[in-house]
């Protein structure tokens, strides 16, 4: 059983960018897009309900990337 941890939640644009940054350094990700799933099911859902998960073992390696990403999006 693989142990995933929710690492970031936001819009699909932000999650896709962070996903790209993590994959650049070989950190695999899993994305759950609740907004897209809700639309396909005929329900409404907040646009910022996209979740990015990583392996728990990668948290230490991924944290500096997340911190830099948060600075990038706050500018």
PDB file of C-alpha atoms in Angstrom, residues 2-72:
ATOM      1  CA  UNK A   2       1.391   3.366  -1.017  1.00  0.00           C
ATOM      2  CA  UNK A   3       1.137   6.171   1.500  1.00  0.00           C
ATOM      3  CA  UNK A   4       0.013   9.452  -0.090  1.00  0.00           C
ATOM      4  CA  UNK A   5      -0.302  12.819   1.653  1.00  0.00           C
ATOM      5  CA  UNK A   6      -2.382  15.767   0.477  1.00  0.00           C
ATOM      6  CA  UNK A   7       0.271  18.345  -0.328  1.00  0.00           C
ATOM      7  CA  UNK A   8      -1.625  21.247  -1.910  1.00  0.00           C
ATOM      8  CA  UNK A   9      -5.182  22.306  -2.730  1.00  0.00           C
ATOM      9  CA  UNK A  10      -6.074  25.054  -5.183  1.00  0.00           C
ATOM     10  CA  UNK A  11      -7.286  25.829  -8.675  1.00  0.00           C
ATOM     11  CA  UNK A  12      -6.406  23.524 -11.543  1.00  0.00           C
ATOM     12  CA  UNK A  13      -3.995  26.148 -12.911  1.00  0.00           C
ATOM     13  CA  UNK A  14      -2.019  26.291  -9.658  1.00  0.00           C
ATOM     14  CA  UNK A  15      -2.093  22.526  -9.177  1.00  0.00           C
ATOM     15  CA  UNK A  16      -0.931  21.920 -12.745  1.00  0.00           C
ATOM     16  CA  UNK A  17       1.986  24.330 -12.284  1.00  0.00           C
ATOM     17  CA  UNK A  18       3.049  22.737  -9.004  1.00  0.00           C
ATOM     18  CA  UNK A  19       2.645  19.292 -10.557  1.00  0.00           C
ATOM     19  CA  UNK A  20       5.041  20.349 -13.328  1.00  0.00           C
ATOM     20  CA  UNK A  21       7.603  21.694 -10.842  1.00  0.00           C
ATOM     21  CA  UNK A  22       7.517  18.505  -8.775  1.00  0.00           C
ATOM     22  CA  UNK A  23       7.820  16.234 -11.797  1.00  0.00           C
ATOM     23  CA  UNK A  24      10.874  18.225 -12.922  1.00  0.00           C
ATOM     24  CA  UNK A  25      12.689  16.842  -9.864  1.00  0.00           C
ATOM     25  CA  UNK A  26      11.199  13.341 -10.222  1.00  0.00           C
ATOM     26  CA  UNK A  27       8.547  13.599  -7.517  1.00  0.00           C
ATOM     27  CA  UNK A  28       5.477  11.642  -8.653  1.00  0.00           C
ATOM     28  CA  UNK A  29       2.082  13.179  -7.975  1.00  0.00           C
ATOM     29  CA  UNK A  30      -1.574  12.236  -7.883  1.00  0.00           C
ATOM     30  CA  UNK A  31      -4.219  14.853  -8.716  1.00  0.00           C
ATOM     31  CA  UNK A  32      -7.854  14.683  -7.656  1.00  0.00           C
ATOM     32  CA  UNK A  33      -9.950  17.232  -9.511  1.00  0.00           C
ATOM     33  CA  UNK A  34     -13.229  17.420  -7.584  1.00  0.00           C
ATOM     34  CA  UNK A  35     -14.447  20.359  -9.693  1.00  0.00           C
ATOM     35  CA  UNK A  36     -14.131  18.446 -12.961  1.00  0.00           C
ATOM     36  CA  UNK A  37     -15.676  15.328 -11.437  1.00  0.00           C
ATOM     37  CA  UNK A  38     -18.622  17.354 -10.135  1.00  0.00           C
ATOM     38  CA  UNK A  39     -19.246  18.900 -13.562  1.00  0.00           C
ATOM     39  CA  UNK A  40     -19.199  15.470 -15.199  1.00  0.00           C
ATOM     40  CA  UNK A  41     -21.700  14.260 -12.602  1.00  0.00           C
ATOM     41  CA  UNK A  42     -23.977  17.274 -13.027  1.00  0.00           C
ATOM     42  CA  UNK A  43     -23.176  18.961  -9.708  1.00  0.00           C
ATOM     43  CA  UNK A  44     -21.508  22.222  -8.800  1.00  0.00           C
ATOM     44  CA  UNK A  45     -18.194  22.396  -6.984  1.00  0.00           C
ATOM     45  CA  UNK A  46     -15.762  25.152  -6.090  1.00  0.00           C
ATOM     46  CA  UNK A  47     -13.080  25.882  -8.709  1.00  0.00           C
ATOM     47  CA  UNK A  48     -10.370  25.643  -6.058  1.00  0.00           C
ATOM     48  CA  UNK A  49     -11.151  22.073  -5.117  1.00  0.00           C
ATOM     49  CA  UNK A  50      -8.277  20.404  -6.951  1.00  0.00           C
ATOM     50  CA  UNK A  51      -5.991  18.411  -4.664  1.00  0.00           C
ATOM     51  CA  UNK A  52      -2.401  17.364  -5.292  1.00  0.00           C
ATOM     52  CA  UNK A  53      -1.021  14.371  -3.419  1.00  0.00           C
ATOM     53  CA  UNK A  54       2.557  13.115  -3.150  1.00  0.00           C
ATOM     54  CA  UNK A  55       4.185  10.150  -1.471  1.00  0.00           C
ATOM     55  CA  UNK A  56       4.714  10.823   2.226  1.00  0.00           C
ATOM     56  CA  UNK A  57       8.369   9.899   1.755  1.00  0.00           C
ATOM     57  CA  UNK A  58       8.798  12.826  -0.700  1.00  0.00           C
ATOM     58  CA  UNK A  59       7.492  15.576   1.620  1.00  0.00           C
ATOM     59  CA  UNK A  60      10.912  16.714   2.788  1.00  0.00           C
ATOM     60  CA  UNK A  61      12.198  16.960  -0.799  1.00  0.00           C
ATOM     61  CA  UNK A  62       9.032  18.691  -2.040  1.00  0.00           C
ATOM     62  CA  UNK A  63       8.565  21.266   0.728  1.00  0.00           C
ATOM     63  CA  UNK A  64      11.149  23.794  -0.592  1.00  0.00           C
ATOM     64  CA  UNK A  65       9.518  23.588  -4.021  1.00  0.00           C
ATOM     65  CA  UNK A  66       6.116  24.320  -2.478  1.00  0.00           C
ATOM     66  CA  UNK A  67       7.488  27.269  -0.503  1.00  0.00           C
ATOM     67  CA  UNK A  68       9.040  28.793  -3.639  1.00  0.00           C
ATOM     68  CA  UNK A  69       5.805  28.164  -5.538  1.00  0.00           C
ATOM     69  CA  UNK A  70       3.761  29.943  -2.856  1.00  0.00           C
ATOM     70  CA  UNK A  71       6.089  32.960  -3.150  1.00  0.00           C
ATOM     71  CA  UNK A  72       5.690  32.857  -6.935  1.00  0.00           C
TER      72      UNK A  72
END
